[in-house]
mmCIF file of C-alpha atoms in Angstrom:
data_model
loop_
_atom_site.group_PDB
_atom_site.id
_atom_site.type_symbol
_atom_site.label_atom_id
_atom_site.label_comp_id
_atom_site.label_asym_id
_atom_site.label_seq_id
_atom_site.Cartn_x
_atom_site.Cartn_y
_atom_site.Cartn_z
ATOM 1 C CA MET A 1 3.333 35.433 2.419
ATOM 2 C CA LYS A 2 0.095 32.982 3.435
ATOM 3 C CA PRO A 3 -1.018 32.560 7.012
ATOM 4 C CA ILE A 4 -0.649 29.440 7.928
ATOM 5 C CA TYR A 5 -4.332 28.976 9.434
ATOM 6 C CA ALA A 6 -5.604 28.732 5.783
ATOM 7 C CA ILE A 7 -2.934 25.543 4.833
ATOM 8 C CA SER A 8 -4.448 23.674 7.570
ATOM 9 C CA LYS A 9 -8.153 24.894 6.441
ATOM 10 C CA VAL A 10 -6.974 23.476 3.558
ATOM 11 C CA MET A 11 -5.457 20.329 4.690
ATOM 12 C CA VAL A 12 -8.517 19.867 6.921
ATOM 13 C CA TYR A 13 -11.010 19.960 3.933
ATOM 14 C CA ALA A 14 -9.234 17.298 2.376
ATOM 15 C CA ASP A 15 -9.093 15.246 5.479
ATOM 16 C CA ILE A 16 -13.094 15.159 5.307
ATOM 17 C CA VAL A 17 -12.824 14.158 2.273
ATOM 18 C CA LEU A 18 -10.436 11.635 2.135
ATOM 19 C CA TRP A 19 -12.909 9.801 4.963
ATOM 20 C CA ALA A 20 -15.843 10.608 2.716
ATOM 21 C CA VAL A 21 -14.429 8.948 0.516
ATOM 22 C CA PHE A 22 -12.792 6.019 2.568
ATOM 23 C CA GLY A 23 -15.325 5.519 4.765
ATOM 24 C CA PRO A 24 -18.162 3.955 2.482
ATOM 25 C CA VAL A 25 -15.096 2.328 0.117
ATOM 26 C CA ALA A 26 -14.008 0.856 3.505
ATOM 27 C CA LEU A 27 -18.087 -0.315 4.635
ATOM 28 C CA VAL A 28 -18.318 -2.249 0.896
ATOM 29 C CA ALA A 29 -14.942 -3.830 1.060
ATOM 30 C CA LEU A 30 -15.640 -4.979 4.098
ATOM 31 C CA ALA A 31 -19.379 -6.483 2.581
ATOM 32 C CA PHE A 32 -17.681 -8.195 -0.271
ATOM 33 C CA SER A 33 -15.242 -9.216 2.744
ATOM 34 C CA VAL A 34 -17.460 -11.215 4.999
ATOM 35 C CA ARG A 35 -19.303 -12.575 2.543
ATOM 36 C CA ALA A 36 -16.331 -14.383 0.012
ATOM 37 C CA VAL A 37 -15.395 -15.820 3.428
ATOM 38 C CA ILE A 38 -18.455 -17.118 3.611
ATOM 39 C CA GLY A 39 -18.767 -18.450 0.945
ATOM 40 C CA TRP A 40 -15.245 -20.225 0.959
ATOM 41 C CA MET A 41 -16.471 -21.572 4.128
ATOM 42 C CA GLY A 42 -18.987 -23.220 3.043
ATOM 43 C CA ILE A 43 -17.250 -24.251 -0.697
ATOM 44 C CA THR A 44 -15.394 -27.349 1.067
ATOM 45 C CA ARG A 45 -18.356 -29.213 2.127
ATOM 46 C CA ASP A 46 -20.737 -28.622 -0.917
ATOM 47 C CA ALA A 47 -17.760 -29.661 -3.087
ATOM 48 C CA HIS A 48 -17.651 -33.464 -1.502
ATOM 49 C CA GLU A 49 -21.698 -33.690 -1.400
ATOM 50 C CA ASP A 50 -21.629 -33.158 -4.815
ATOM 51 C CA PHE A 51 -18.807 -35.512 -5.310
ATOM 52 C CA ASP A 52 -21.054 -38.394 -3.366
ATOM 53 C CA TYR A 53 -23.927 -37.324 -5.763
ATOM 54 C CA ARG A 54 -22.111 -38.154 -8.464
ATOM 55 C CA THR A 55 -20.523 -40.561 -8.319
ATOM 56 C CA GLN A 56 -23.824 -42.767 -7.170
ATOM 57 C CA HIS A 57 -25.162 -41.339 -9.993
ATOM 58 C CA GLY A 58 -22.254 -42.286 -12.621
ATOM 59 C CA MET A 59 -21.575 -38.963 -13.108
ATOM 60 C CA ILE A 60 -17.537 -38.076 -13.080
ATOM 61 C CA PRO A 61 -15.483 -40.318 -15.195
ATOM 62 C CA ALA A 62 -13.461 -42.541 -13.427
ATOM 63 C CA ASP A 63 -10.127 -41.189 -12.960
ATOM 64 C CA VAL A 64 -11.206 -38.404 -11.305
ATOM 65 C CA ASP A 65 -10.569 -38.928 -7.788
ATOM 66 C CA ARG A 66 -12.169 -36.512 -4.372
ATOM 67 C CA GLY A 67 -9.547 -34.803 -4.213
ATOM 68 C CA ALA A 68 -8.973 -33.435 -8.089
ATOM 69 C CA PHE A 69 -12.839 -32.608 -7.730
ATOM 70 C CA VAL A 70 -12.700 -30.652 -4.585
ATOM 71 C CA GLU A 71 -9.993 -29.217 -5.850
ATOM 72 C CA THR A 72 -11.579 -28.384 -9.482
ATOM 73 C CA TYR A 73 -15.234 -27.451 -7.512
ATOM 74 C CA ARG A 74 -13.704 -24.428 -5.874
ATOM 75 C CA ARG A 75 -11.995 -22.734 -8.285
ATOM 76 C CA ILE A 76 -15.132 -22.968 -10.446
ATOM 77 C CA ASN A 77 -18.005 -22.688 -8.150
ATOM 78 C CA GLY A 78 -16.014 -20.506 -5.021
ATOM 79 C CA PRO A 79 -16.722 -16.758 -4.278
ATOM 80 C CA ARG A 80 -14.689 -15.096 -6.876
ATOM 81 C CA THR A 81 -16.385 -11.699 -7.693
ATOM 82 C CA SER A 82 -16.796 -11.090 -3.784
ATOM 83 C CA THR A 83 -13.145 -12.239 -3.547
ATOM 84 C CA TYR A 84 -11.727 -10.392 -6.533
ATOM 85 C CA ALA A 85 -14.177 -7.669 -4.938
ATOM 86 C CA ALA A 86 -12.623 -7.205 -2.085
ATOM 87 C CA LEU A 87 -9.690 -7.111 -2.868
ATOM 88 C CA ALA A 88 -9.822 -4.136 -5.460
ATOM 89 C CA LEU A 89 -11.024 -2.727 -2.791
ATOM 90 C CA TRP A 90 -9.481 -3.049 -0.186
ATOM 91 C CA SER A 91 -5.928 -1.973 -2.552
ATOM 92 C CA VAL A 92 -7.642 1.318 -3.123
ATOM 93 C CA LEU A 93 -7.981 1.495 0.611
ATOM 94 C CA LEU A 94 -4.696 0.715 0.844
ATOM 95 C CA ALA A 95 -2.676 2.450 -2.336
ATOM 96 C CA THR A 96 -4.610 5.726 -1.839
ATOM 97 C CA PRO A 97 -2.147 7.475 0.850
ATOM 98 C CA ILE A 98 0.261 6.145 -0.628
ATOM 99 C CA ILE A 99 -0.849 7.192 -4.386
ATOM 100 C CA ALA A 100 -1.737 11.133 -3.208
ATOM 101 C CA LYS A 101 1.438 11.324 -1.544
ATOM 102 C CA ILE A 102 3.617 10.724 -4.858
ATOM 103 C CA LEU A 103 0.882 12.826 -6.817
ATOM 104 C CA GLU A 104 1.840 15.957 -3.458
ATOM 105 C CA VAL A 105 5.408 15.533 -4.519
ATOM 106 C CA ALA A 106 5.332 15.557 -8.305
ATOM 107 C CA LEU A 107 3.159 18.678 -8.044
ATOM 108 C CA ASP A 108 5.185 20.399 -5.656
ATOM 109 C CA LEU A 109 8.082 19.067 -7.766
ATOM 110 C CA LEU A 110 5.585 21.088 -10.593
ATOM 111 C CA TRP A 111 5.174 24.036 -8.959
ATOM 112 C CA GLN A 112 8.765 24.467 -7.378
ATOM 113 C CA ALA A 113 10.009 23.901 -11.279
ATOM 114 C CA SER A 114 7.208 26.422 -12.790
ATOM 115 C CA GLY A 115 8.972 28.917 -11.125
ATOM 116 C CA GLN A 116 6.395 28.692 -7.881
ATOM 117 C CA SER A 117 4.040 29.841 -10.739
ATOM 118 C CA ARG A 118 0.609 31.374 -8.825
ATOM 119 C CA VAL A 119 -1.339 28.556 -12.365
ATOM 120 C CA PHE A 120 0.378 25.681 -9.827
ATOM 121 C CA GLU A 121 0.358 26.509 -6.415
ATOM 122 C CA PRO A 122 -0.372 24.324 -3.086
ATOM 123 C CA GLY A 123 -4.260 24.244 -2.221
ATOM 124 C CA TYR A 124 -5.611 25.592 -5.673
ATOM 125 C CA LEU A 125 -7.463 24.782 -8.671
ATOM 126 C CA VAL A 126 -4.880 23.504 -11.064
ATOM 127 C CA TRP A 127 -3.326 21.513 -8.025
ATOM 128 C CA ALA A 128 -6.500 19.670 -6.455
ATOM 129 C CA PHE A 129 -7.315 18.593 -10.465
ATOM 130 C CA PHE A 130 -4.198 16.665 -10.936
ATOM 131 C CA ILE A 131 -4.819 15.226 -7.295
ATOM 132 C CA PHE A 132 -8.654 14.615 -8.436
ATOM 133 C CA PHE A 133 -7.996 13.139 -11.214
ATOM 134 C CA GLY A 134 -4.575 11.340 -9.975
ATOM 135 C CA LEU A 135 -5.927 9.544 -7.340
ATOM 136 C CA PHE A 136 -9.456 8.684 -9.871
ATOM 137 C CA GLY A 137 -6.677 7.493 -12.767
ATOM 138 C CA ALA A 138 -4.811 5.566 -10.262
ATOM 139 C CA TRP A 139 -8.355 3.679 -8.721
ATOM 140 C CA ALA A 140 -9.272 3.138 -12.725
ATOM 141 C CA ALA A 141 -5.435 1.702 -13.089
ATOM 142 C CA ILE A 142 -6.207 -0.914 -10.328
ATOM 143 C CA ALA A 143 -9.525 -1.823 -11.055
ATOM 144 C CA TYR A 144 -8.119 -2.628 -14.711
ATOM 145 C CA VAL A 145 -5.614 -4.464 -13.437
ATOM 146 C CA PHE A 146 -7.845 -6.972 -10.870
ATOM 147 C CA ALA A 147 -10.799 -6.915 -13.727
ATOM 148 C CA ARG A 148 -8.126 -8.109 -16.187
ATOM 149 C CA ARG A 149 -6.478 -10.643 -13.893
ATOM 150 C CA TYR A 150 -10.860 -11.601 -12.482
ATOM 151 C CA HIS A 151 -11.255 -12.520 -16.484
ATOM 152 C CA ALA A 152 -8.464 -14.145 -17.388
ATOM 153 C CA HIS A 153 -8.641 -16.910 -14.839
ATOM 154 C CA THR A 154 -12.252 -17.373 -15.314
ATOM 155 C CA PRO A 155 -12.593 -21.178 -15.008
ATOM 156 C CA GLY A 156 -14.741 -22.789 -17.963
ATOM 157 C CA ARG A 157 -18.060 -25.762 -16.991
ATOM 158 C CA LEU A 158 -17.045 -28.325 -14.425
ATOM 159 C CA GLU A 159 -17.680 -30.486 -16.767
ATOM 160 C CA ASP A 160 -15.116 -29.427 -19.077
ATOM 161 C CA GLU A 161 -12.641 -29.115 -16.060
ATOM 162 C CA LEU A 162 -12.998 -32.180 -15.025
ATOM 163 C CA LYS A 163 -12.667 -33.398 -18.838
ATOM 164 C CA SER A 164 -9.385 -31.867 -19.007
ATOM 165 C CA LEU A 165 -7.664 -33.397 -15.811
#
């Protein structure tokens, strides 16, 4: 029989590791979020200024109105990279406890199904590898989803987008 202290010691190490990962990731996510918010705040003003400049110099097709130009300009020149990076990192942070719990339950079921084999016993090497690679696999899947969406929704050049309006 395992003493309770040994189980709680494993959980303390897991908590330390989670905070060691969550802290820096949260700081990077916060930095990307701030960068995205600052970028989105000034983009509308820039779009209006650019519309005025391009209108004065005859650089815009006559059928493009200010509203359509501003919307297109924001979509093309907005801080998409910072926005997607922040969303991906916040998704990782929010999904990690859920994924960890799912992995824990799945591994416990595997351990029970194996007749409580010492190989799959909670807290030991195989268990730790499953948790480690399961979390990294889930994080990679989240990054893949956001990268796929980022590239699938990449706009063209402003001039090309204005011609298609």
